[in-house]
Tab-separated table of C-alpha atoms and ligand atoms in Angstrom:
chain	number	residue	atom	x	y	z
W	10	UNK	CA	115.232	105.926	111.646
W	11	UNK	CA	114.540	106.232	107.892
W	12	UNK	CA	111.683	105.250	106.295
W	13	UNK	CA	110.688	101.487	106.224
W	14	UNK	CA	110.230	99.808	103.006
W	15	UNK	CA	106.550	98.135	103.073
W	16	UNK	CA	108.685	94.853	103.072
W	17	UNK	CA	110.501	95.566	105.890
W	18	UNK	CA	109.113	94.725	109.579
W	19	UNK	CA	107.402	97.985	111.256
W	20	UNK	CA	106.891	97.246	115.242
W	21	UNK	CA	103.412	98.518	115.096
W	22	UNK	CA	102.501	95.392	113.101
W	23	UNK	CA	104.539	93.207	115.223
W	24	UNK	CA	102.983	89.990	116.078
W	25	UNK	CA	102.905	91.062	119.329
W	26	UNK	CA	104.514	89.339	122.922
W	27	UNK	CA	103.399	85.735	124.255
W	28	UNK	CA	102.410	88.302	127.622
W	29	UNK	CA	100.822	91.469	126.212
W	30	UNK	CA	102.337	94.670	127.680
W	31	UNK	CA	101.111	98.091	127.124
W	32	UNK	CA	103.518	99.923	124.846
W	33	UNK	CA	106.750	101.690	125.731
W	34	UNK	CA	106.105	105.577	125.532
W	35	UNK	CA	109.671	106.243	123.880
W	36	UNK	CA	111.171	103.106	122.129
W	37	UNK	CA	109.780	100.827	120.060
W	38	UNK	CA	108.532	97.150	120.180
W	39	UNK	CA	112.184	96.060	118.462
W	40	UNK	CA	113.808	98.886	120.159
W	41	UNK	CA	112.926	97.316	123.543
W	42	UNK	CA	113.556	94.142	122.656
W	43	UNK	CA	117.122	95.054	121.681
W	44	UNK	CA	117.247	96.785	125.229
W	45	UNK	CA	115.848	94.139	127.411
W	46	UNK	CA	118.671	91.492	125.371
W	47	UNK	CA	121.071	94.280	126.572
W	48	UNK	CA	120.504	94.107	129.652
W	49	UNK	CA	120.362	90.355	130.100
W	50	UNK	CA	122.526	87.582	132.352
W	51	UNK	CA	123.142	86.095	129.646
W	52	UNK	CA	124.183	88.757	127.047
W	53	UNK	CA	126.950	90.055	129.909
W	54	UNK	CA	128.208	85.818	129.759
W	55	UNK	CA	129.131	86.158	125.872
W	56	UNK	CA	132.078	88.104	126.692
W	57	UNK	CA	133.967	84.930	128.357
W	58	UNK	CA	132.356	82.149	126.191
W	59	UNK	CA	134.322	81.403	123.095
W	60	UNK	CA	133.813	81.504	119.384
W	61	UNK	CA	136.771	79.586	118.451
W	62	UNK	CA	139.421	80.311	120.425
W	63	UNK	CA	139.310	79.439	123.869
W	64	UNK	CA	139.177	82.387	126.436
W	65	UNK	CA	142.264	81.554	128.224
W	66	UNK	CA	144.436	81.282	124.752
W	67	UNK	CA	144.757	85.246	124.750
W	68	UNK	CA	142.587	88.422	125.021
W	69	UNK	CA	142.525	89.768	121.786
W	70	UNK	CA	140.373	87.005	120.383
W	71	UNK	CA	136.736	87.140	118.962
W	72	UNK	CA	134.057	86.022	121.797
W	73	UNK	CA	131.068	85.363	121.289
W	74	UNK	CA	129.785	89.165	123.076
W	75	UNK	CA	132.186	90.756	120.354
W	76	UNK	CA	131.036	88.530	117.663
W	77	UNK	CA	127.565	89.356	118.317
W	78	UNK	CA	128.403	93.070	117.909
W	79	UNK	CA	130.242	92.178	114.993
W	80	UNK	CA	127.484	90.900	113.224
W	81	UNK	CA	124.974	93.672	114.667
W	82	UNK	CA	127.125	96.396	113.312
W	83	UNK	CA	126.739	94.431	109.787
W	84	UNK	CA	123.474	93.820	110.143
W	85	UNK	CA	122.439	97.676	110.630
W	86	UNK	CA	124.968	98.777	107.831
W	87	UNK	CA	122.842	96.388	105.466
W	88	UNK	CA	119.187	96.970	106.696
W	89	UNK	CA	119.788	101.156	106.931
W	90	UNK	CA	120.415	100.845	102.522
W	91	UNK	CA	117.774	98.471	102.393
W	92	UNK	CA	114.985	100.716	104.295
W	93	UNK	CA	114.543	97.193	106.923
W	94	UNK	CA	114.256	97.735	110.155
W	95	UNK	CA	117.532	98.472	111.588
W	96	UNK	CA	116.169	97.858	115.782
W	97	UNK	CA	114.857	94.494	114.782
W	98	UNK	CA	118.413	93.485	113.042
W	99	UNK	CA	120.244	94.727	115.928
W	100	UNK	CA	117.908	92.570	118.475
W	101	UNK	CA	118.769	89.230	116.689
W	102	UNK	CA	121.884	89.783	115.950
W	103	UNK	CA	122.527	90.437	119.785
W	104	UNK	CA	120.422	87.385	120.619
W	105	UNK	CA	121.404	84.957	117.841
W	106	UNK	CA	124.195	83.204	119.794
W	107	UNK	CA	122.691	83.630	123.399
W	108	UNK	CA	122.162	79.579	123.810
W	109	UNK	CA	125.516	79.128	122.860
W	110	UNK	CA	127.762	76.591	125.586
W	111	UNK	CA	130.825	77.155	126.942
W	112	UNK	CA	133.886	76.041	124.646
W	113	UNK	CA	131.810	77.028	121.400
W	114	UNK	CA	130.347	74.288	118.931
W	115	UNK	CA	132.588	72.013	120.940
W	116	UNK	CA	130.059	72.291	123.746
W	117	UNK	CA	127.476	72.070	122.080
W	118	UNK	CA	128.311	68.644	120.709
W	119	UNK	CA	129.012	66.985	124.306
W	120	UNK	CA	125.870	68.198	125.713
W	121	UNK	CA	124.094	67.062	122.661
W	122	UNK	CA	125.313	63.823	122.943
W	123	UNK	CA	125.566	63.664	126.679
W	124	UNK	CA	121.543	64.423	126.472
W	125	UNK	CA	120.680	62.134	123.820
W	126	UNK	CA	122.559	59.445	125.738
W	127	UNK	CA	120.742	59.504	129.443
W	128	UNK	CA	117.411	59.369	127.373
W	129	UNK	CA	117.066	58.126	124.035
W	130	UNK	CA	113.528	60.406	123.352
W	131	UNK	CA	115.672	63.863	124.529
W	132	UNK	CA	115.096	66.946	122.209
W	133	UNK	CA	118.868	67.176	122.416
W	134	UNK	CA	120.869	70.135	122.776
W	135	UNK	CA	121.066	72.612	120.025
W	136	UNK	CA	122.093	76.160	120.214
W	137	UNK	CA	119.667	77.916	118.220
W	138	UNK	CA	116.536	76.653	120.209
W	139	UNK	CA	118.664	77.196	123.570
W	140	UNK	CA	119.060	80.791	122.568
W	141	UNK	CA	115.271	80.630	122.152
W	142	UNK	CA	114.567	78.980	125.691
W	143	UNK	CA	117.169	81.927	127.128
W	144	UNK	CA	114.457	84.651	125.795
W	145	UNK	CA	111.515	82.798	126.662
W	146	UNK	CA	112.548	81.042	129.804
W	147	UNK	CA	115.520	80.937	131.442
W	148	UNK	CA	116.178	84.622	132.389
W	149	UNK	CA	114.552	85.415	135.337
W	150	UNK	CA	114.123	89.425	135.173
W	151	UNK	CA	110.535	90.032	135.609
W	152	UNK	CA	107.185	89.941	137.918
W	153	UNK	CA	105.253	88.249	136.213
W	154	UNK	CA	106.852	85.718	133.453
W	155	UNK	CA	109.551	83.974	132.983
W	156	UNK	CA	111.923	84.980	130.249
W	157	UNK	CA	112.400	88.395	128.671
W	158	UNK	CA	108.941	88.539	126.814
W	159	UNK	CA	110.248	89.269	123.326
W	160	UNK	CA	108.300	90.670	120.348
W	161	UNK	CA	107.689	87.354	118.078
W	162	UNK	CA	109.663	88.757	115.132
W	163	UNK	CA	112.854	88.681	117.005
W	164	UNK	CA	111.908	85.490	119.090
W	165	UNK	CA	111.449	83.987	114.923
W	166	UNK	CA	115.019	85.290	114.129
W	167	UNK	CA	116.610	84.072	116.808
W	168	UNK	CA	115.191	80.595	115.953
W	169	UNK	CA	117.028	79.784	112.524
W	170	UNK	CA	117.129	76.185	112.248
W	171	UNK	CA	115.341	73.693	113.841
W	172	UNK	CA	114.311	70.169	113.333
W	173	UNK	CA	110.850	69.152	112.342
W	174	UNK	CA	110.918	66.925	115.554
W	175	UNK	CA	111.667	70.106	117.859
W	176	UNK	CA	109.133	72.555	115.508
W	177	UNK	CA	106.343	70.278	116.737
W	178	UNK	CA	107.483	70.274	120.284
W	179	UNK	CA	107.057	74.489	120.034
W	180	UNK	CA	104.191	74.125	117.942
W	181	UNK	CA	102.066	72.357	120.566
W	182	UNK	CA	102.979	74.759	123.144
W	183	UNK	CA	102.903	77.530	120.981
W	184	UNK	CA	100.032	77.165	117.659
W	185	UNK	CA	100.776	78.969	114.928
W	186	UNK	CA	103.967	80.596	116.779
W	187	UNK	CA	107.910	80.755	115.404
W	188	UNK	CA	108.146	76.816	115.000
W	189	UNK	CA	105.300	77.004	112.355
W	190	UNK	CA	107.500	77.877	109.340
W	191	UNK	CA	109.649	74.486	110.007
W	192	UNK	CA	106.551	72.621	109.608
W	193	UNK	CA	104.745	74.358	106.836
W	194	UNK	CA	106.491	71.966	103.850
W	195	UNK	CA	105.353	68.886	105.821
W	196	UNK	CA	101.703	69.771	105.686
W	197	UNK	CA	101.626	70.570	102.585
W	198	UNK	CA	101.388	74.189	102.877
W	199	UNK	CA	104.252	76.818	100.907
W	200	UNK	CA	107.242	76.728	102.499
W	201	UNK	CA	108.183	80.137	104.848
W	202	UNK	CA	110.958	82.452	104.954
W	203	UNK	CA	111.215	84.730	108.481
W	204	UNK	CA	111.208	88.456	107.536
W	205	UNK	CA	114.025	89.760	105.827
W	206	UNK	CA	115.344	91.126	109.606
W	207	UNK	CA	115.862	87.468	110.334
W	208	UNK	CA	117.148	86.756	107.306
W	209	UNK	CA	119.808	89.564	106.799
W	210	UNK	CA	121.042	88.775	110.581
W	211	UNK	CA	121.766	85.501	109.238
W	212	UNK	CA	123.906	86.722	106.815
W	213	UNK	CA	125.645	88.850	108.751
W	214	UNK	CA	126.601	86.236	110.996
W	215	UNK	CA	128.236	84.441	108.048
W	216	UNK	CA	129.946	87.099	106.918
W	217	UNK	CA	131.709	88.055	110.448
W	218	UNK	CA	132.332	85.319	111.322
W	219	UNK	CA	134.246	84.638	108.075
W	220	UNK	CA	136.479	87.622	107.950
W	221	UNK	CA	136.914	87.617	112.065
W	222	UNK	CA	138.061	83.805	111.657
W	223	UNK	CA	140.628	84.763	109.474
W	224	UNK	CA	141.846	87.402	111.833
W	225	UNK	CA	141.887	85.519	114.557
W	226	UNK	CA	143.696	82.606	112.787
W	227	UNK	CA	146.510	84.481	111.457
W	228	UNK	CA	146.763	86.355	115.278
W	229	UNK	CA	147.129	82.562	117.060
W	230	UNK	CA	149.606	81.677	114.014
W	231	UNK	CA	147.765	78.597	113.002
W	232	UNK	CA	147.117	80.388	109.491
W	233	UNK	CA	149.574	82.588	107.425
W	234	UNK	CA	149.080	84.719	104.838
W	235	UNK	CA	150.491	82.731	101.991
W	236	UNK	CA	148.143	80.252	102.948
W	237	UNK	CA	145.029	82.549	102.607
W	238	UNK	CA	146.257	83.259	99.106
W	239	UNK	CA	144.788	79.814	97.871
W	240	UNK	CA	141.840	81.615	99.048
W	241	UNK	CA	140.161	83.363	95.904
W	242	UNK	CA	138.258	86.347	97.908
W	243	UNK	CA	141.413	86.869	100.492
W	244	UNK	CA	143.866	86.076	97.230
W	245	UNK	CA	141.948	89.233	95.267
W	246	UNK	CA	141.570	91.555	98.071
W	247	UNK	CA	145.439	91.655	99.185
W	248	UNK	CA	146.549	91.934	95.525
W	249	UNK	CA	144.190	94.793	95.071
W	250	UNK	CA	145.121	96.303	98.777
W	251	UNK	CA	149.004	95.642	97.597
W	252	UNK	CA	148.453	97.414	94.036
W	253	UNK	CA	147.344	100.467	96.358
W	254	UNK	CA	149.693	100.366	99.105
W	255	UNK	CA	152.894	98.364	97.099
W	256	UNK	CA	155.218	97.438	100.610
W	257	UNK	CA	152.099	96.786	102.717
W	258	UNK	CA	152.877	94.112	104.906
W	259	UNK	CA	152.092	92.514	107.863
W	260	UNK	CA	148.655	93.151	110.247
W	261	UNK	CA	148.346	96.224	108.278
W	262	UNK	CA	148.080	94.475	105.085
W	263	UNK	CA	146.071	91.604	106.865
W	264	UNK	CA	143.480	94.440	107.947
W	265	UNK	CA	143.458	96.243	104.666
W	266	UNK	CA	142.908	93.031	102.715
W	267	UNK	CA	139.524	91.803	105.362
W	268	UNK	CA	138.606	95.182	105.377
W	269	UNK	CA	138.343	94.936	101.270
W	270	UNK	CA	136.968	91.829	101.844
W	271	UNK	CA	134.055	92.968	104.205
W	272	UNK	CA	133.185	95.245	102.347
W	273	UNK	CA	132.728	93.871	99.002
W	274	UNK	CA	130.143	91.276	100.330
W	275	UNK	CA	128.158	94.310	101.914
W	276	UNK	CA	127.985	95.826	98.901
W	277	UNK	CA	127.014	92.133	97.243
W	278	UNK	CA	124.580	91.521	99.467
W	279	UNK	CA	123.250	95.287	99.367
W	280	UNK	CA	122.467	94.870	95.489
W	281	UNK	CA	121.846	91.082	95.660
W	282	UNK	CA	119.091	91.754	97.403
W	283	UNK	CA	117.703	94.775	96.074
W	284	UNK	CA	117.738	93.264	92.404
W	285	UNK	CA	116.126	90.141	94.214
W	286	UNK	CA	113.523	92.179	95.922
W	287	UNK	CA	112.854	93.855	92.940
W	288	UNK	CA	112.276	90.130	90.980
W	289	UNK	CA	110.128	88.858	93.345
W	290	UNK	CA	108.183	92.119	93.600
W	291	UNK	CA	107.075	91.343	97.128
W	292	UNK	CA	105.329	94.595	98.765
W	293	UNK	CA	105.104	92.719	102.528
W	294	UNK	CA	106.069	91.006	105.190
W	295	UNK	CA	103.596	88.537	104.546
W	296	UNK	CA	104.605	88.789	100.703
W	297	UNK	CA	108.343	87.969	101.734
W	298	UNK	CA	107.437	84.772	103.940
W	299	UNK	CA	105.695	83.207	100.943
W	300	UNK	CA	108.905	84.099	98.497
W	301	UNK	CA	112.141	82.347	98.265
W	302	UNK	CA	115.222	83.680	101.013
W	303	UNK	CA	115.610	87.145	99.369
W	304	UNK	CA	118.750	88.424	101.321
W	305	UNK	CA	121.487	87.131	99.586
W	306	UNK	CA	124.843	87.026	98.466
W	307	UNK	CA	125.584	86.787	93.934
W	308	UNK	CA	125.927	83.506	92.968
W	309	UNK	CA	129.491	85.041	92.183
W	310	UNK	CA	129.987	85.968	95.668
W	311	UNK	CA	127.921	83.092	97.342
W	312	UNK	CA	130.568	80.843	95.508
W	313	UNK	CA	133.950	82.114	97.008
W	314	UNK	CA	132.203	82.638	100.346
W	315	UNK	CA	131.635	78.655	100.066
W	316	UNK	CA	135.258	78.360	99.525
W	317	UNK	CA	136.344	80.590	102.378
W	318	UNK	CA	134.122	78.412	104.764
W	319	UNK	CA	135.716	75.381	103.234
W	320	UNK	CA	139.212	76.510	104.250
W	321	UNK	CA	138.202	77.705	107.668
W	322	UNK	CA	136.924	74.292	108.032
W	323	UNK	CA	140.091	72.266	106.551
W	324	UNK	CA	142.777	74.628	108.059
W	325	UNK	CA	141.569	76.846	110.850
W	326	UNK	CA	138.498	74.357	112.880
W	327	UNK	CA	140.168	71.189	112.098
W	328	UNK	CA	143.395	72.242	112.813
W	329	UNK	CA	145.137	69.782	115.270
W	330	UNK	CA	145.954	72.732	117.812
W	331	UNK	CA	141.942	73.267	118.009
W	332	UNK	CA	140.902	69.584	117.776
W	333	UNK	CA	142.864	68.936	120.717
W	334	UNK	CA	141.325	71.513	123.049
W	335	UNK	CA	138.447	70.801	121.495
W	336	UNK	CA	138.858	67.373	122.823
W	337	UNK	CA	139.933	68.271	126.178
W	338	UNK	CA	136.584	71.033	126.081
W	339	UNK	CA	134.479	68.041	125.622
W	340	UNK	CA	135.967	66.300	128.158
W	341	UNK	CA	134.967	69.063	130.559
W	342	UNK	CA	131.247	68.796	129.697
W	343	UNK	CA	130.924	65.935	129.996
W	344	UNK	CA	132.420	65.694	133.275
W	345	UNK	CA	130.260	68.520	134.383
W	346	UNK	CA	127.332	66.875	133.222
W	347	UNK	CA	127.996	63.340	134.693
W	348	UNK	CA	128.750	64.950	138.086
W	349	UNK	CA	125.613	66.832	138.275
W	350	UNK	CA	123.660	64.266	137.415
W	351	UNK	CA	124.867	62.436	140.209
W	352	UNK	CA	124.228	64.649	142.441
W	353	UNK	CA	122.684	67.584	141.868
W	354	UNK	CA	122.650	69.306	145.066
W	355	UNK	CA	126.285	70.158	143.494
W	356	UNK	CA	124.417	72.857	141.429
W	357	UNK	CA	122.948	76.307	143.282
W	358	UNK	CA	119.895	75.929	145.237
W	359	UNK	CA	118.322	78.574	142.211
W	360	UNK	CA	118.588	75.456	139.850
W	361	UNK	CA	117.737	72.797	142.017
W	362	UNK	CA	114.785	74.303	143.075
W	363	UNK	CA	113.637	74.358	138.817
W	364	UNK	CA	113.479	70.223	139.546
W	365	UNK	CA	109.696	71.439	140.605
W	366	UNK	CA	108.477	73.947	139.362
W	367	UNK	CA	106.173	74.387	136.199
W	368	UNK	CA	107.765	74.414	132.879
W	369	UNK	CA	106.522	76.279	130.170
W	370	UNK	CA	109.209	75.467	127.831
W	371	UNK	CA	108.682	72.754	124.890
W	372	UNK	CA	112.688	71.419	125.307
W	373	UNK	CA	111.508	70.199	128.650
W	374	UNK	CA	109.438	67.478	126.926
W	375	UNK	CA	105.871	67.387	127.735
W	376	UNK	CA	106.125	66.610	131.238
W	377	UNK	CA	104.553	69.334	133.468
W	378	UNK	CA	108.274	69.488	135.709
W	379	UNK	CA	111.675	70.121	134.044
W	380	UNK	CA	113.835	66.974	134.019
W	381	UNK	CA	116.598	66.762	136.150
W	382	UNK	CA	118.611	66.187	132.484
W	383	UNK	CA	117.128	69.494	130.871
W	384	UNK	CA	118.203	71.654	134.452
W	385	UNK	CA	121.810	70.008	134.104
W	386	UNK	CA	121.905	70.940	130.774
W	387	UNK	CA	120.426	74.748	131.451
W	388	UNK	CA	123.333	75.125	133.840
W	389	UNK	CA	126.087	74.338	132.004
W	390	UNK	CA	125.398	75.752	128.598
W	391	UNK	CA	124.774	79.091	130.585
W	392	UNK	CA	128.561	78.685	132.175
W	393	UNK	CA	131.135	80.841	130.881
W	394	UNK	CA	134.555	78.293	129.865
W	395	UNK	CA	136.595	79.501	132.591
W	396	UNK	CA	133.513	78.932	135.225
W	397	UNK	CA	132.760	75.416	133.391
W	398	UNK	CA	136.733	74.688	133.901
W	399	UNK	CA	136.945	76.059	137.360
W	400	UNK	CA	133.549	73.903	138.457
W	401	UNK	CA	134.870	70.774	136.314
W	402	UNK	CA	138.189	71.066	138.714
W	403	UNK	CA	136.408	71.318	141.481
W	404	UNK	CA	134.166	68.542	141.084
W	405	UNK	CA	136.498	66.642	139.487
W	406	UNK	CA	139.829	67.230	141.090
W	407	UNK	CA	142.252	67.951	138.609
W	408	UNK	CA	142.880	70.752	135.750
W	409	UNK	CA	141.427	70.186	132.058
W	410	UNK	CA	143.246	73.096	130.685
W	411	UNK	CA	147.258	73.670	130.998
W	412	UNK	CA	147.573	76.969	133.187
N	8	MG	MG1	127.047	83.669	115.378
């Protein structure tokens, strides 16, 4: 690895694991982390849960397993210039959408509102701290703990939003612990950035998932090129790739033009941040957390990028095509989650059994015993869609999804 910049986050100063383990004689703290994600149940389940096309509508689309590397390989591009730590980046971005339900944000929503409707005071269901409670609780790998035992820095990046409500849930359990910096502005104290790991895996997400949505739109044929040309990054790349290549046409021009495209907000973001860096003149980690977010696209850049997400949003996720299976996706949760409910012993004896044991876990309120509600919930956001769709016809008797 090349040098660290003193801003950057070096795993001998790592805040350390909630169950302290000796050190690993050949990797380090991030390094292992990145391994033990890796390695995980649910790491090997992103590879049939979807981003925004449905697993069964064809092959070749982004999951969520090749998002994830889509975003690491970003991520590591952007921390190697920067002198971050390139292990750490890697780690998040292989975490960041662990929580994630079957169906995508789709999911998400029905089990949100599925939870928040059997029990008015639930903590809900939100991806980002589910991909936290996958880390910290849910996998079952080792001796002694629950969880994977993560260094905090990556446990903090993986936890990118998060309601005040929730933070103080985590906080109780966990003083002075990843949920802190979501409280900090209510007590009065500076606000808190992560370190710039967690930040700059952020950003990468944003950025992949822009240019692989456009991909994947134009590949299912609810987008078309002309269409993208209203688009003012897409609209500049292509003429640029065209002015090159004159005749370019087709996936070949699509691919030259996102390719253009990906690379110009790497760049952007490369020497965004380094003249930001250089502003702020932060020489730590702990100088970074008091400053601003510092990993950033130019206002120039952080413009169109708005506009791109505005047209995913109006042509590509609200498209009819994807509201309707959408639809029918929350249909399935819901489903899932009423049956279960109603009788659980419908679930594996492995879950079941969770009913009594200890939880150590703030989502499961501050009862000392999971709720029934949280287990259901567990289950099916760990499901893969075509398991949730093959349990929901099972349970329920008929298909959701045309064959
Ligand atoms: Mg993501």
């Amino acid at each position: 690895m090349s040098l660290l910049a003193p801003y950057a986050c070096a795993p001998a100063d790592s805040r350390g694991r909630r169950h302290p383990e000796p050190a690993a004689p050949t990797r380090s703290a991030f390094q292992r982390d990145r391994d033990r994600i890796v390695h995980s149940t649910a790491f090997r389940r992103l590879v049939y849960k979807t981003q925004v096309f449905l697993n069964h509508e064809g092959d070749l689309f982004r999951t969520r397993l090749t998002h994830s590397l889509e975003v690491a390989q970003l991520g590591r591009s952007i921390a190697r210039t920067l002198h971050l730590n390139e292990d750490l980046v890697e780690a998040i971005a292989l975490a960041h959408d662990l929580g994630h339900t079957p169906f995508g944000h789709a999911g998400q929503d029905a089990l949100n509102a599925c939870l928040k409707s059997h029990h008015a005071d639930s903590a809900g269901f939100e991806h980002n701290l589910q991909s936290l409670r996958v880390v910290d609780t849910l996998e079952e790998r080792y001796p002694d703990y629950n969880g994977l035992n993560l260094s905090f820095e990556t446990r903090e990046g993986i936890l990118k939003h998060c309601s005040r409500r929730n933070a103080r849930r985590i906080e109780a359990r966990e003083p002075g612990g990843v949920a802190q910096r979501f409280l900090a502005s209510a007590e009065g104290q500076p606000a808190q950035q992560p370190g710039l790991e967690a930040q700059l895996a952020n950003l990468a997400d944003e950025i992949a998932y822009n240019a692989h949505d456009i991909d994947d739109g134009v590949r299912s044929g609810l987008l078309s090129l002309d269409q993208l040309d209203q688009v003012e990054l897409f609209a500049q790349y292509r003429r640029e790739a065209l002015l090159q290549h004159p005749g370019l046409n087709g996936r070949r021009l699509l691919f030259e033009t996102i390719r253009r495209m990906l690379s110009a907000q790497v760049y952007d973001v490369m020497d965004a941040t380094r003249a930001a860096l250089a502003l702020a003149a932060v020489d730590s980690v702990q100088a970074v957390r008091l400053s601003p977010p510092l990993v950033r696209f130019s206002p120039d850049m952080a413009a169109k990028s708005s506009s791109l997400k505005r047209f995913l949003l109006q042509n590509l996720y609200r498209h009819p095509q994807v509201v309707d299976t959408t639809q029918t996706a929350q249909q399935v949760v819901r489903g899932l989650f009423a049956a279960y409910m109603a009788d659980p012993a419908e679930m594996p004896q492995a879950h079941t059994d969770r009913f009594d044991q200890l939880e150590s876990s703030p989502l499961a309120g501050d009862g000392a015993t999971a709720k029934p509600e949280r287990v259901v919930a567990d289950y099916i956001a760990g499901m893969t869609d075509r398991f949730a769709a093959r349990e929901h016809e099972r349970l329920i008797g008929r298909a959701a999804f045309p064959a």
